[in-house]
mmCIF file of C-alpha atoms in Angstrom:
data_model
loop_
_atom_site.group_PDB
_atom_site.id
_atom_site.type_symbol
_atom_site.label_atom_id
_atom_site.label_comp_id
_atom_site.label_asym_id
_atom_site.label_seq_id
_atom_site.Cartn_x
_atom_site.Cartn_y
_atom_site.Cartn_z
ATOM 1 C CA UNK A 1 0.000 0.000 0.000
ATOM 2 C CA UNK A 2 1.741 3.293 -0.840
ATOM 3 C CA UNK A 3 1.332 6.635 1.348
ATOM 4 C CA UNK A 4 -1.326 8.241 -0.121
ATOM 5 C CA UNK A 5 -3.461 4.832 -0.229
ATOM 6 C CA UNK A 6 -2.588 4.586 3.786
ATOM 7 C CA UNK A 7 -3.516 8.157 4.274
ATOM 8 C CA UNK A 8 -6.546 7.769 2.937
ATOM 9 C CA UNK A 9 -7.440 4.842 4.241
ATOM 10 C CA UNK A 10 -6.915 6.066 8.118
ATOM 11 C CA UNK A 11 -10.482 6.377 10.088
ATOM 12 C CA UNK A 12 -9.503 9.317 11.576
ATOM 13 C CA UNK A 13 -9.329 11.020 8.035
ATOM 14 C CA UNK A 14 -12.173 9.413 7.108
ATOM 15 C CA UNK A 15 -14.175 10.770 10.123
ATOM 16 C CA UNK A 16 -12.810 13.776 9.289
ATOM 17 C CA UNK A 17 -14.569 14.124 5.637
ATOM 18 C CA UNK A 18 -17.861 13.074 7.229
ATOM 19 C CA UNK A 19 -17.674 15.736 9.609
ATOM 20 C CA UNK A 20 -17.376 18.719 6.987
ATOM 21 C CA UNK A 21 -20.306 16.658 5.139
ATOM 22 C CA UNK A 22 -22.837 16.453 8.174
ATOM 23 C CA UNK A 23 -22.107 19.526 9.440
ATOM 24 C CA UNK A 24 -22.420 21.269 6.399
ATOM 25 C CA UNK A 25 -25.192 19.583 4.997
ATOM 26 C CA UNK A 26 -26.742 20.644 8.342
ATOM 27 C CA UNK A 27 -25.915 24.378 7.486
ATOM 28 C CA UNK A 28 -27.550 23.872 4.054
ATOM 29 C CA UNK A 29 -30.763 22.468 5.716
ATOM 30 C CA UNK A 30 -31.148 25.131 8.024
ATOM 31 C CA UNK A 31 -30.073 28.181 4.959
ATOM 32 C CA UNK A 32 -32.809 25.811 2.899
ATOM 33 C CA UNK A 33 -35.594 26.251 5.359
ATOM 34 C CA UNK A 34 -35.501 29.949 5.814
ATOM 35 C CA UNK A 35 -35.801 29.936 2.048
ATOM 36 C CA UNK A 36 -39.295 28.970 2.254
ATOM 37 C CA UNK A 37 -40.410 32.032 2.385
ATOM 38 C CA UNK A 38 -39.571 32.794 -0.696
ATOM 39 C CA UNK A 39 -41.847 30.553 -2.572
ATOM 40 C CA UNK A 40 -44.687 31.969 -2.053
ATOM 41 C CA UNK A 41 -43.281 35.202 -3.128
ATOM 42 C CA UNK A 42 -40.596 34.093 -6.103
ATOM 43 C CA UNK A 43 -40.668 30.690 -6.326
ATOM 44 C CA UNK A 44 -38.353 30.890 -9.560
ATOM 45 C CA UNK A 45 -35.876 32.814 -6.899
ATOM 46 C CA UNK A 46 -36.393 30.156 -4.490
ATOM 47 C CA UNK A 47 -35.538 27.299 -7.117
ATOM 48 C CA UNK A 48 -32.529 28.708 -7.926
ATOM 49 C CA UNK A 49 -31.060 29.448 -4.550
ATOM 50 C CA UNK A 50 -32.010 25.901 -3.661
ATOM 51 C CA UNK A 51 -30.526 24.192 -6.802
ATOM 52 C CA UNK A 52 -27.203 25.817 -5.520
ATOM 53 C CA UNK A 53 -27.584 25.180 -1.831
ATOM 54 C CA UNK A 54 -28.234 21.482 -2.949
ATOM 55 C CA UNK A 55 -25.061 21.609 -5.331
ATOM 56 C CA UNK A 56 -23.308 22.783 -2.498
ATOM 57 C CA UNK A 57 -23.685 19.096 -0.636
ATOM 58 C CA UNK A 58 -23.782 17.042 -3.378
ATOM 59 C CA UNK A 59 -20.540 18.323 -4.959
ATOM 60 C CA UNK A 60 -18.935 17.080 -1.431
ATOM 61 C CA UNK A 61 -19.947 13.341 -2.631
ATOM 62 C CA UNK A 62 -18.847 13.886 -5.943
ATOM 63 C CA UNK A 63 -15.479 14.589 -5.172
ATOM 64 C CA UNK A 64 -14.646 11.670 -2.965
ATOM 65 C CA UNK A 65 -15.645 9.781 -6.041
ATOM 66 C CA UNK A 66 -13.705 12.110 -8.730
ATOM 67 C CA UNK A 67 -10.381 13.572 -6.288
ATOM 68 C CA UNK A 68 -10.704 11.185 -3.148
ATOM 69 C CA UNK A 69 -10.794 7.743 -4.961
ATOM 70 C CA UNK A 70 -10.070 8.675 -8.404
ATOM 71 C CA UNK A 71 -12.796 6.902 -10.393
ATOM 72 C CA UNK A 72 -13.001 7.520 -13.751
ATOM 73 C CA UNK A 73 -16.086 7.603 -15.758
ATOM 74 C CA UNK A 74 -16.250 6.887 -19.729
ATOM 75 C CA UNK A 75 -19.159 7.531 -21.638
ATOM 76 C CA UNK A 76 -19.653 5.169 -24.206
ATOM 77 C CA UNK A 77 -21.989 7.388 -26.853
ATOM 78 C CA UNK A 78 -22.351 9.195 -29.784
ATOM 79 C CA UNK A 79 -20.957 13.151 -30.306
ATOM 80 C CA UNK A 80 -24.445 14.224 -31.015
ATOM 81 C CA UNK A 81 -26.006 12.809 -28.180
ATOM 82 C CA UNK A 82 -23.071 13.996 -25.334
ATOM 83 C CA UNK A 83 -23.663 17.665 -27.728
ATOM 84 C CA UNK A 84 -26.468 17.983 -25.982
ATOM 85 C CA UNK A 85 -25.935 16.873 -22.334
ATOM 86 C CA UNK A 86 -26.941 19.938 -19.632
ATOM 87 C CA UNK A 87 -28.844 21.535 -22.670
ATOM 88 C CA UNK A 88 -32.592 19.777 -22.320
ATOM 89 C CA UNK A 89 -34.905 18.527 -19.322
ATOM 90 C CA UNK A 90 -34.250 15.147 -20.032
ATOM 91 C CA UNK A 91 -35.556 11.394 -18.035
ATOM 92 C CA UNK A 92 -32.496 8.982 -17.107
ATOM 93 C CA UNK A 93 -33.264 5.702 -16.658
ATOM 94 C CA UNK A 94 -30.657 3.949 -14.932
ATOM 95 C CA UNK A 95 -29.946 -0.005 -14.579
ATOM 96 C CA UNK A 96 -30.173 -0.481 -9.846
ATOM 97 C CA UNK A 97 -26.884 -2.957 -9.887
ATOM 98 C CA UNK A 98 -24.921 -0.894 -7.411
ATOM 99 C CA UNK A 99 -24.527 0.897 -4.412
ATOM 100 C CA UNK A 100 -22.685 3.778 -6.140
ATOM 101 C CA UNK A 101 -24.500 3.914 -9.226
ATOM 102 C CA UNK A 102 -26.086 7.401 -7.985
ATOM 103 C CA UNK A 103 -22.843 8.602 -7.515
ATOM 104 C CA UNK A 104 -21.813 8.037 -11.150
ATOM 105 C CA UNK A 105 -25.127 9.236 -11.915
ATOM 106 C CA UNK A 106 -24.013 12.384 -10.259
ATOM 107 C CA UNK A 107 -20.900 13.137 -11.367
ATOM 108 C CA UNK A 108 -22.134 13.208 -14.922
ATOM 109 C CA UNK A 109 -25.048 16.101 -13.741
ATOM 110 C CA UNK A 110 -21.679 17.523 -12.069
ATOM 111 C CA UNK A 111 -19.863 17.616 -15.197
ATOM 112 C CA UNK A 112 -22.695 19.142 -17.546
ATOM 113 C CA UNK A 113 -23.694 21.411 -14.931
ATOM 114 C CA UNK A 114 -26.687 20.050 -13.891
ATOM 115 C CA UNK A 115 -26.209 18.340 -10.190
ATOM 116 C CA UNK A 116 -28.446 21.134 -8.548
ATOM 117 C CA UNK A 117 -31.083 20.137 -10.095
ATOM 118 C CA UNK A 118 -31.063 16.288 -10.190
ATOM 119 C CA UNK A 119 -34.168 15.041 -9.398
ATOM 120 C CA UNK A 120 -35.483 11.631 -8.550
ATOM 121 C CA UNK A 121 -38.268 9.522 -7.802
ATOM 122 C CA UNK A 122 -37.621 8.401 -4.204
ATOM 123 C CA UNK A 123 -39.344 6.069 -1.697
ATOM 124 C CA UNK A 124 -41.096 8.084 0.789
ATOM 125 C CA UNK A 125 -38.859 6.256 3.578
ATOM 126 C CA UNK A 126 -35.484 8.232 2.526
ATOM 127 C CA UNK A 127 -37.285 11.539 2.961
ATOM 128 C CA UNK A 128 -37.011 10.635 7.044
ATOM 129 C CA UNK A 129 -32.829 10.758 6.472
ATOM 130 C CA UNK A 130 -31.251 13.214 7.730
ATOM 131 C CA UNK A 131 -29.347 15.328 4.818
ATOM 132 C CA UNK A 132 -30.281 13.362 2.390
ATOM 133 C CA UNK A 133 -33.741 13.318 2.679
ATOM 134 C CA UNK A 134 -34.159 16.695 3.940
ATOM 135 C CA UNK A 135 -32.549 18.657 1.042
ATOM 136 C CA UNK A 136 -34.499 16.482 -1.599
ATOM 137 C CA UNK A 137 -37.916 17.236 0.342
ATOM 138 C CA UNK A 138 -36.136 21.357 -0.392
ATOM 139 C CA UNK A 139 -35.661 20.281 -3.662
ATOM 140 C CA UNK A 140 -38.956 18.837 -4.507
ATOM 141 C CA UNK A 141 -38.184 15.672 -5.266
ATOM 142 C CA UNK A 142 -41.394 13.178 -5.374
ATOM 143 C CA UNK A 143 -41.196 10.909 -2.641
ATOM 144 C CA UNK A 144 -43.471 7.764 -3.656
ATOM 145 C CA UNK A 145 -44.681 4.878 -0.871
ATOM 146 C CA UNK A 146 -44.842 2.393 -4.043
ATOM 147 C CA UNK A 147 -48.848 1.908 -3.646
ATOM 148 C CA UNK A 148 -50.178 3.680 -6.518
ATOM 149 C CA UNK A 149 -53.577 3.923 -4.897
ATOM 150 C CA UNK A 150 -51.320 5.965 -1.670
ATOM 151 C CA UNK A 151 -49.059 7.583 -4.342
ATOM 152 C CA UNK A 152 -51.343 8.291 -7.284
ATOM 153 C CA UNK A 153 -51.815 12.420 -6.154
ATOM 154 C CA UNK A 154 -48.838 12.699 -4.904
ATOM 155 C CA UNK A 155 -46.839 11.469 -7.392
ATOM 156 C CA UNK A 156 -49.119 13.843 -10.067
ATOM 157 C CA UNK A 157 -49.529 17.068 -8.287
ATOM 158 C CA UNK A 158 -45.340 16.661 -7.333
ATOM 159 C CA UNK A 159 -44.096 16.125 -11.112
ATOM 160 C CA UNK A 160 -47.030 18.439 -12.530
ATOM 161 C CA UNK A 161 -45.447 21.236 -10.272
ATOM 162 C CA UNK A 162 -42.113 20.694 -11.933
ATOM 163 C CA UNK A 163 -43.127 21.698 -15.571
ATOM 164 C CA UNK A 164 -41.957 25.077 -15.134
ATOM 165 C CA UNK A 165 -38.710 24.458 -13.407
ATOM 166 C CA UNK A 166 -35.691 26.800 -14.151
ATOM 167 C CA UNK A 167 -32.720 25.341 -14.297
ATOM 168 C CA UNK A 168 -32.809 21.809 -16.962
ATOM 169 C CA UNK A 169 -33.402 18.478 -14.573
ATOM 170 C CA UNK A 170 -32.200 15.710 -15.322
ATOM 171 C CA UNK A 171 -35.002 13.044 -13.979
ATOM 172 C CA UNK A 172 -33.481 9.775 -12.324
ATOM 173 C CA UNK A 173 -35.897 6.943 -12.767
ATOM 174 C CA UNK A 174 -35.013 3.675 -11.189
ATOM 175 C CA UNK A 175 -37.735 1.371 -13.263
ATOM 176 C CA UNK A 176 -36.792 -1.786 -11.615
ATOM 177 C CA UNK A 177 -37.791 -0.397 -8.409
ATOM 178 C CA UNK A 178 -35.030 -2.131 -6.302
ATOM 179 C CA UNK A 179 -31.427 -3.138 -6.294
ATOM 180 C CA UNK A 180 -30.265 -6.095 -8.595
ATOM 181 C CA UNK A 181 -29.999 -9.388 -6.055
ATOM 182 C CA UNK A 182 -30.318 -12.497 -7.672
ATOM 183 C CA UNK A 183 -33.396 -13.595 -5.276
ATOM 184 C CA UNK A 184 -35.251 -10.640 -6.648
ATOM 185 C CA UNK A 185 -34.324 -11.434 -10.126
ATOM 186 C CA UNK A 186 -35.786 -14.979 -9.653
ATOM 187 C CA UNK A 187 -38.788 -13.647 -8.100
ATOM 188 C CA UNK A 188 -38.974 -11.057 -11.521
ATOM 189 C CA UNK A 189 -38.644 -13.375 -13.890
ATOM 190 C CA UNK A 190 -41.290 -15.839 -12.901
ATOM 191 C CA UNK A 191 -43.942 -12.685 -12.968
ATOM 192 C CA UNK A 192 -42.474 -12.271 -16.112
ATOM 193 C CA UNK A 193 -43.155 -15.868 -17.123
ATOM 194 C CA UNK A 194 -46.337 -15.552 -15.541
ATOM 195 C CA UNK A 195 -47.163 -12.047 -17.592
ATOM 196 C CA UNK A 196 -45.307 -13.826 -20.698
ATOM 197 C CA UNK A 197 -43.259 -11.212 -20.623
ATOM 198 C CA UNK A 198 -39.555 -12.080 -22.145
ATOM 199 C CA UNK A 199 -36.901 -13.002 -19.458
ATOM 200 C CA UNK A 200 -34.401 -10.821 -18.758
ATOM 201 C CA UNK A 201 -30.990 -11.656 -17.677
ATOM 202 C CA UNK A 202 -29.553 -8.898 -15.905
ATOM 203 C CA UNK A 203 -32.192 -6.634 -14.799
ATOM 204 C CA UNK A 204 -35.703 -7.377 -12.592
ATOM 205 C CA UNK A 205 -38.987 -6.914 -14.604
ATOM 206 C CA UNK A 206 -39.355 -2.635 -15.048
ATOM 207 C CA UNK A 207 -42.198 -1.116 -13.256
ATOM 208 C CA UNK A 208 -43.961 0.714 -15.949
ATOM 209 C CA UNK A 209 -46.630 2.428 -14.273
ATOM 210 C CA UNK A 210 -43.388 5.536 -12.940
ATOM 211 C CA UNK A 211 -42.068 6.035 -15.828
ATOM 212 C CA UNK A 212 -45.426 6.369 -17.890
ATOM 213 C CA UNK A 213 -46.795 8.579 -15.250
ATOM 214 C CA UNK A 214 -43.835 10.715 -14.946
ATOM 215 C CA UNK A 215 -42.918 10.837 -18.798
ATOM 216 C CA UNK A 216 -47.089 12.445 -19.126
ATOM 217 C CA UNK A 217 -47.190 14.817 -16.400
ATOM 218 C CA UNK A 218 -44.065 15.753 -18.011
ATOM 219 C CA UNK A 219 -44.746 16.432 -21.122
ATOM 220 C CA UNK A 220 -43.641 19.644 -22.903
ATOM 221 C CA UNK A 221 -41.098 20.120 -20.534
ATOM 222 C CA UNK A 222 -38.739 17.177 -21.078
ATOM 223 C CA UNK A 223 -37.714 16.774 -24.351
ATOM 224 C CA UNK A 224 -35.710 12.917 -24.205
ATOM 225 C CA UNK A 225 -35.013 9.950 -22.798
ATOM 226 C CA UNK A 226 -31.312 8.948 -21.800
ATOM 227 C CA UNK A 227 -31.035 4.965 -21.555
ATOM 228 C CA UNK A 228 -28.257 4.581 -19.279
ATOM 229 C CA UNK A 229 -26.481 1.437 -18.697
ATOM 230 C CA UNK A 230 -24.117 1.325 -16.193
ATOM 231 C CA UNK A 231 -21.299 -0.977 -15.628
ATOM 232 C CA UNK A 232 -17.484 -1.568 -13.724
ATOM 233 C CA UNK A 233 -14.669 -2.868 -15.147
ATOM 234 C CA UNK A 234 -12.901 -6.204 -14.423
ATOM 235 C CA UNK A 235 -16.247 -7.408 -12.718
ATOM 236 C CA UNK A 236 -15.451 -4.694 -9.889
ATOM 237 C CA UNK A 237 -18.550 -4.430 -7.222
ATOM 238 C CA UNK A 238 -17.612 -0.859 -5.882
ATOM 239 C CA UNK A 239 -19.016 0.401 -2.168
ATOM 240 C CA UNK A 240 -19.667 3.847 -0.627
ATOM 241 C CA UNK A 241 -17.047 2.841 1.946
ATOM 242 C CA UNK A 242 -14.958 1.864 -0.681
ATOM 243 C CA UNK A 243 -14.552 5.463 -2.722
ATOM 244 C CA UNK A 244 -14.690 6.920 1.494
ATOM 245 C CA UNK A 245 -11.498 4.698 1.509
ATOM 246 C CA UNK A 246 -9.664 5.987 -1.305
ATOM 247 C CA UNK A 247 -10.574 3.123 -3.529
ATOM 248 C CA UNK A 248 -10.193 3.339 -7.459
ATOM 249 C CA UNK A 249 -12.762 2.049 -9.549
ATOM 250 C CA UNK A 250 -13.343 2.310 -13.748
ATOM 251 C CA UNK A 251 -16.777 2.913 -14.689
ATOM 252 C CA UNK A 252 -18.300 2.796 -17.947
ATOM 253 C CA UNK A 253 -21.470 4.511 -19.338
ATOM 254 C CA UNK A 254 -23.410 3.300 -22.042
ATOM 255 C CA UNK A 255 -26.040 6.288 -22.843
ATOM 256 C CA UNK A 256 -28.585 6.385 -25.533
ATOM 257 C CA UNK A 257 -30.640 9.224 -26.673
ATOM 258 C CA UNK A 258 -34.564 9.027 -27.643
ATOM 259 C CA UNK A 259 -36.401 11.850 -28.332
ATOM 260 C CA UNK A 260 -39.924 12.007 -26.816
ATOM 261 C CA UNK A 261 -41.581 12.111 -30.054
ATOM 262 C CA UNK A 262 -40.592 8.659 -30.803
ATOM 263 C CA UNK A 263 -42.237 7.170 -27.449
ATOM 264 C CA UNK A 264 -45.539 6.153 -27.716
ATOM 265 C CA UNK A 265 -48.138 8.548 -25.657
ATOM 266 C CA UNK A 266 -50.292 5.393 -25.130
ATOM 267 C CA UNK A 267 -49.357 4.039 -22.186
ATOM 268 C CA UNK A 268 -50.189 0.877 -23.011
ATOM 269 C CA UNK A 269 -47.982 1.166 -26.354
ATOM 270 C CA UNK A 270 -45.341 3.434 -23.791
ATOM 271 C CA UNK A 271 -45.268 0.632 -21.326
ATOM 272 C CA UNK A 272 -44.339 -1.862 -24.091
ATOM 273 C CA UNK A 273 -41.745 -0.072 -25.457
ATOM 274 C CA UNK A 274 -40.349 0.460 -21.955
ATOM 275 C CA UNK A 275 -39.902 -3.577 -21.884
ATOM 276 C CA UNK A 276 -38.740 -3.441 -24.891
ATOM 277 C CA UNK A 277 -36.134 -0.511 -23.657
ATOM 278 C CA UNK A 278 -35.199 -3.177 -21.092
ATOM 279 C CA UNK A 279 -34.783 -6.044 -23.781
ATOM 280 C CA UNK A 280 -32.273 -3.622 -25.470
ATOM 281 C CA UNK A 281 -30.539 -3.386 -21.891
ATOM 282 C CA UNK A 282 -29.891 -6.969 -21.086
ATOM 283 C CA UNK A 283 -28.453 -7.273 -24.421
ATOM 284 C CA UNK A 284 -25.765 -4.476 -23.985
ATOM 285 C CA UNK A 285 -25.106 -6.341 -20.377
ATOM 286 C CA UNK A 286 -24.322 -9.330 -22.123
ATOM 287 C CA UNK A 287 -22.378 -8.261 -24.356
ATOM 288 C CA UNK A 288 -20.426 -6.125 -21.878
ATOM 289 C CA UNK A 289 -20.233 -9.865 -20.101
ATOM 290 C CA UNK A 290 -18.775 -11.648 -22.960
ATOM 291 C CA UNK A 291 -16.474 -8.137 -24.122
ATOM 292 C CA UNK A 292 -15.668 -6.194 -21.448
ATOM 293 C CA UNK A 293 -16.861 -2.959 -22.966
ATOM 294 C CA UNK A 294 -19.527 -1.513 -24.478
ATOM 295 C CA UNK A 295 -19.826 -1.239 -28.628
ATOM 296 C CA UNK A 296 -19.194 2.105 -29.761
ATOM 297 C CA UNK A 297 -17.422 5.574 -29.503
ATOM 298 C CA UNK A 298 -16.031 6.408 -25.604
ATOM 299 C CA UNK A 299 -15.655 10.218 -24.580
ATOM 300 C CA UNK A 300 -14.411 11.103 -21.038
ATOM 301 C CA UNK A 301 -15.529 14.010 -19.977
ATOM 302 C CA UNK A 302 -12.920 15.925 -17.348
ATOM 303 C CA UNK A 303 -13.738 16.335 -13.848
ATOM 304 C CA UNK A 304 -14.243 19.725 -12.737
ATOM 305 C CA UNK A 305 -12.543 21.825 -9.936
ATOM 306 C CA UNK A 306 -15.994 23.613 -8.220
ATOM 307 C CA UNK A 307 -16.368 19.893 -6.214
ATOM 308 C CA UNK A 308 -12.921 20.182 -4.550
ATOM 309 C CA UNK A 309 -13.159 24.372 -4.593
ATOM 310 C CA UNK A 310 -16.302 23.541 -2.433
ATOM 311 C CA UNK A 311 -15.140 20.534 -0.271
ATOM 312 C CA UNK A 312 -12.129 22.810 0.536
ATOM 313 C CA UNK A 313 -14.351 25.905 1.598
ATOM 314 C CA UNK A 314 -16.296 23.964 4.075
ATOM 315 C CA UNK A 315 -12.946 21.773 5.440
ATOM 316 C CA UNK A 316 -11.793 25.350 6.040
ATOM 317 C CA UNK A 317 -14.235 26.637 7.478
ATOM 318 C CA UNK A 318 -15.250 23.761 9.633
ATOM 319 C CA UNK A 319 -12.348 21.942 10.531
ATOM 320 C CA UNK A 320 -10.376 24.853 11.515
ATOM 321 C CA UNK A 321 -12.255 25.948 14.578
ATOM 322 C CA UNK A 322 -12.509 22.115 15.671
ATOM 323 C CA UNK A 323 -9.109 21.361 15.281
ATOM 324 C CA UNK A 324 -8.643 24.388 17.542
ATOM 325 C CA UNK A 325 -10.811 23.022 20.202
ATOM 326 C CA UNK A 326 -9.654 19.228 19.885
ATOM 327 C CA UNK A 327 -5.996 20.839 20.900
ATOM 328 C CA UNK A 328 -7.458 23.090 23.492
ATOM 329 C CA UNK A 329 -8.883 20.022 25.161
ATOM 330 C CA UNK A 330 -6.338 17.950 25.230
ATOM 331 C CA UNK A 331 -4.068 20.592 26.657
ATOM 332 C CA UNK A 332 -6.366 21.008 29.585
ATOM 333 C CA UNK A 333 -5.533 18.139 30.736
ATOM 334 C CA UNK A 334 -9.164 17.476 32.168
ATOM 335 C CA UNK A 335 -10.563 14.026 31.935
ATOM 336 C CA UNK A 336 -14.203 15.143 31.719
ATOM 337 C CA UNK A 337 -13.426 17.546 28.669
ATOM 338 C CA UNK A 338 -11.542 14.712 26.505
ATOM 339 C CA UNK A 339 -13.651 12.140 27.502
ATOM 340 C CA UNK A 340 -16.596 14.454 26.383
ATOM 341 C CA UNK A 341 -14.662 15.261 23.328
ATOM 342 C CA UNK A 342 -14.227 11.381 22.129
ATOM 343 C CA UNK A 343 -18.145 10.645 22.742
ATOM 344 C CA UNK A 344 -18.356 13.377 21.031
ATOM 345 C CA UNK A 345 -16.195 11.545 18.214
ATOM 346 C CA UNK A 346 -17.693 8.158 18.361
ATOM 347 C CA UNK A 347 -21.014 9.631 18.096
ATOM 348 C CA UNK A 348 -19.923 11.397 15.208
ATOM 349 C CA UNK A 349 -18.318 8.773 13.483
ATOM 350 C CA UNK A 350 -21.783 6.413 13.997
ATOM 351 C CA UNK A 351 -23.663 8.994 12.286
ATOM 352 C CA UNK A 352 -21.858 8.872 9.386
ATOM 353 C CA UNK A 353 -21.589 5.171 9.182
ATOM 354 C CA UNK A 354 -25.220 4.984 9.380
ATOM 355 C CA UNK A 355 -25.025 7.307 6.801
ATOM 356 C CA UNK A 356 -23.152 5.446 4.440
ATOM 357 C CA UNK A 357 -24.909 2.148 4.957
ATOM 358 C CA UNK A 358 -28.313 4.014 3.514
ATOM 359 C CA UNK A 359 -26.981 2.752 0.137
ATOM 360 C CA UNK A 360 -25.818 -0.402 1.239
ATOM 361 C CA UNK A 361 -27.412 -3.367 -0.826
ATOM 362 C CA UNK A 362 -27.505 -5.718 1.961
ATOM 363 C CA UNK A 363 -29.587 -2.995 3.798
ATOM 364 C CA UNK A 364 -32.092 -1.846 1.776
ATOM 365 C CA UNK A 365 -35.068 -3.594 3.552
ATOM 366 C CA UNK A 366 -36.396 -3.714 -0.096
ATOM 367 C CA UNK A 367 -39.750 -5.907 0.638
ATOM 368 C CA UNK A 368 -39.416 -6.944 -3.638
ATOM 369 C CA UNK A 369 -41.815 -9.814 -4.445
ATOM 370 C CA UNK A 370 -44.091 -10.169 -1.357
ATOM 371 C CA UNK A 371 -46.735 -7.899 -3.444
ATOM 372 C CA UNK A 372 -44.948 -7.910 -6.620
ATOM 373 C CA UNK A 373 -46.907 -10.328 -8.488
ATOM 374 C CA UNK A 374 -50.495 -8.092 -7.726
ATOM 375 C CA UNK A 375 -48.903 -4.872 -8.736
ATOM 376 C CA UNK A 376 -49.842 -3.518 -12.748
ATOM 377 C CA UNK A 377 -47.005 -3.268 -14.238
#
C-alpha cells in the first residue's frame, strides 16, 4: 500500500470528511428552510437558490468519487447525443446494480452542470434521512410509498409542479424499483413468465406504471429519454465505503438518446416499449459480459474543480475551529473535557456510518416480491 493509499485509508481522516459533510449539509438544511419564504413570493428565486444550496452538498460526494478515490467515468456514446448533455430537461433511466450507481449518476449532472437540479423519484422512507432526505424534500423531489392507490396524487400534483422548473433536470428513474440481487431477479422473472413477458438476464422486470406517469405529467417540458447502462470494469462491485477509503474504480457509461416524439403517448404502447427498452438493456449487459466494454465511440468528460473548490471551503471553514478546540482540550488536561470530546467523536463517526450504509445493498429492507406479483405493471 503506498502513502497516499494509507492516508486515505486512516479512520480518523475518514471521520474527518464526514464531519465537513454532516455539518455542512446541516448548514444547508437550516439556509434551505428559511428559504421557504420565498416561494410563495418568487418561487423561480427560491428554485434557484435551492438548486445551488443542494449543489453545495452534493458536490462534497462527488469529489470523494472524482479527487478522493479517483474513479473515472467513460461515456460510451455518440458526439451528437453527449452535444447535448446539460442543454434539455431530459428522463435517465438507470440499470439499480450498485450501491454507487447514484454517484456516477451524479458526477455526470456535475460535469454538464446540472447536479443542482437532479431530481429523482424516491421512496417516501429516505425523505425521514437526515441530509439526504431533507434537502431532496427542499428540492422537490417526489417521494413515492410504491402503492399507486397511496401515491397516485402525490406522485401527479409533485411532477405536474415541476413543468416550469428553471434550471434543466435531469429526472433519475429507477424502473426496476429495487437493487439487482439475484433472489429478486428470480422472483422477476417468474412474474415475467407468468405475464409472458420475455426473461431478462440482468435486470428485474421494469415497473412501468413511474415512468409512464412521470414521462405524461411531463410532457412539454422534457424533451428525451437517456437509456443509461451502467457498468465496472474487471467485474469490480464498488461500495460507498470503498470510494470513502480511497478506492479506485473504472466505470463505464453506455447512454442512448430518444427523443420524446418517438415514445408512444399510449401508455399501453409506452409501457411496451419500456420492456422493450429493457430487452435492449440486457443485451448491452451481455455483451459487456462476454467483451468487457460496451460497442461504440467512448468520450471522457474531465472532472471539474468547483467539487474540490467547495469541499475545501467547508474543510476550512469547519475543521479549523474544531481542530482548535480538539488541541485546546487535550491541553487542559481534564478528563471530563476529553472524555466528552471522544463521545463526542464516536457519536460522530456512527452517524456517518449509518449514513453510508443508507446505500448499502444488503440494507435496503427492499420488501421486492411479497406484493410484486399483484402490482400492474
Amino acid at each position: 500500500m503506498g502513502l497516499i493509499a494509507y492516508i486515505k485509508s486512516l479512520f480518523i481522516l475518514q471521520l474527518l470528511v464526514g464531519f465537513v459533510f454532516v455539518v455542512s449539509g446541516l448548514i444547508i438544511n437550516f439556509i434551505q428552510l428559511c428559504t421557504c419564504v420565498l416561494w410563495p413570493i418568487d418561487r423561480q428565486l427560491y428554485r434557484k437558490i435551492n438548486t445551488r444550496l443542494s449543489y453545495s452538498l452534493w458536490s462534497q460526494l462527488v469529489m470523494l468519487l472524482e479527487w478522493w478515490s479517483g474513479t473515472e467515468c467513460t461515456i460510451f456514446a455518440d458526439q451528437a447525443t453527449v452535444d447535448k448533455f446539460g442543454k434539455e430537461h431530459v428522463i435517465i433511466i438507470l440499470n439499480h446494480n450498485y450501491e454507487i450507481d447514484f454517484l456516477c449518476g451524479w458526477t455526470m449532472c456535475e460535469r454538464y452542470g446540472v447536479l443542482g437540479a437532479s431530481k429523482v423519484l424516491a421512496k417516501y422512507e429516505l425523505l425521514k434521512v437526515p441530509l439526504i432526505g431533507w434537502t431532496w424534500y427542499f428540492l422537490e423531489i417526489v417521494f413515492c410509498k410504491r402503492k399507486w392507490e397511496e401515491d397516485r396524487d402525490t406522485v401527479f400534483k409533485g411532477l405536474t409542479q415541476l413543468k416550469d422548473y428553471p434550471e434543466f433536470m435531469w429526472f433519475l428513474l429507477y424502473c426496476e424499483g429495487t437493487r439487482f440481487t439475484p433472489k429478486k431477479h428470480e422472483i422477476s422473472m417468474e412474474i415475467a413468465e407468468s405475464k409472458g413477458l420475455p426473461k431478462l438476464k440482468y435486470h428485474l422486470l421494469p415497473r412501468t406504471k413511474g415512468f409512464t406517469t412521470t414521462l405524461s405529467c411531463l410532457k412539454g417540458t422534457v424533451s428525451a429519454v437517456y437509456d443509461v447502462t451502467l457498468n465496472f470494469r474487471d467485474k469490480k462491485v464498488p461500495t460507498l465505503l470503498g470510494i470513502v477509503s480511497g478506492k479506485k474504480y473504472m466505470a463505464d457509461m453506455n447512454i442512448k438518446r430518444y427523443p420524446v416524439e418517438e415514445i408512444p403517448e399510449d401508455e399501453k404502447e409506452c409501457a411496451t416499449w419500456l420492456h422493450k427498452l429493457y430487452q435492449r438493456k440486457d443485451a448491452l449487459q451481455e455483451h459487456y459480459e462476454k467483451e468487457g466494454s460496451f460497442p461504440g465511440p467512448t468520450i471522457k468528460p474531465p472532472r471539474r474543480l468547483w467539487t474540490l473548490l467547495n469541499f475545501l471551503f467547508w474543510a476550512t471553514l469547519l475543521l479549523t475551529p474544531l481542530l482548535n478546540f480538539a488541541c485546546g482540550v487535550f491541553v487542559s488536561g481534564s478528563p471530563l473535557l476529553i472524555v466528552g470530546f471522544l463521545i463526542f467523536c464516536i457519536i460522530a463517526s456512527i452517524a456517518v456510518r449509518r449514513l453510508i450504509s443508507v446505500s448499502e445493498v444488503n440494507k435496503t429492507g427492499s420488501t421486492y416480491g411479497k406484493m410484486e406479483g399483484k402490482k400492474e405493471n
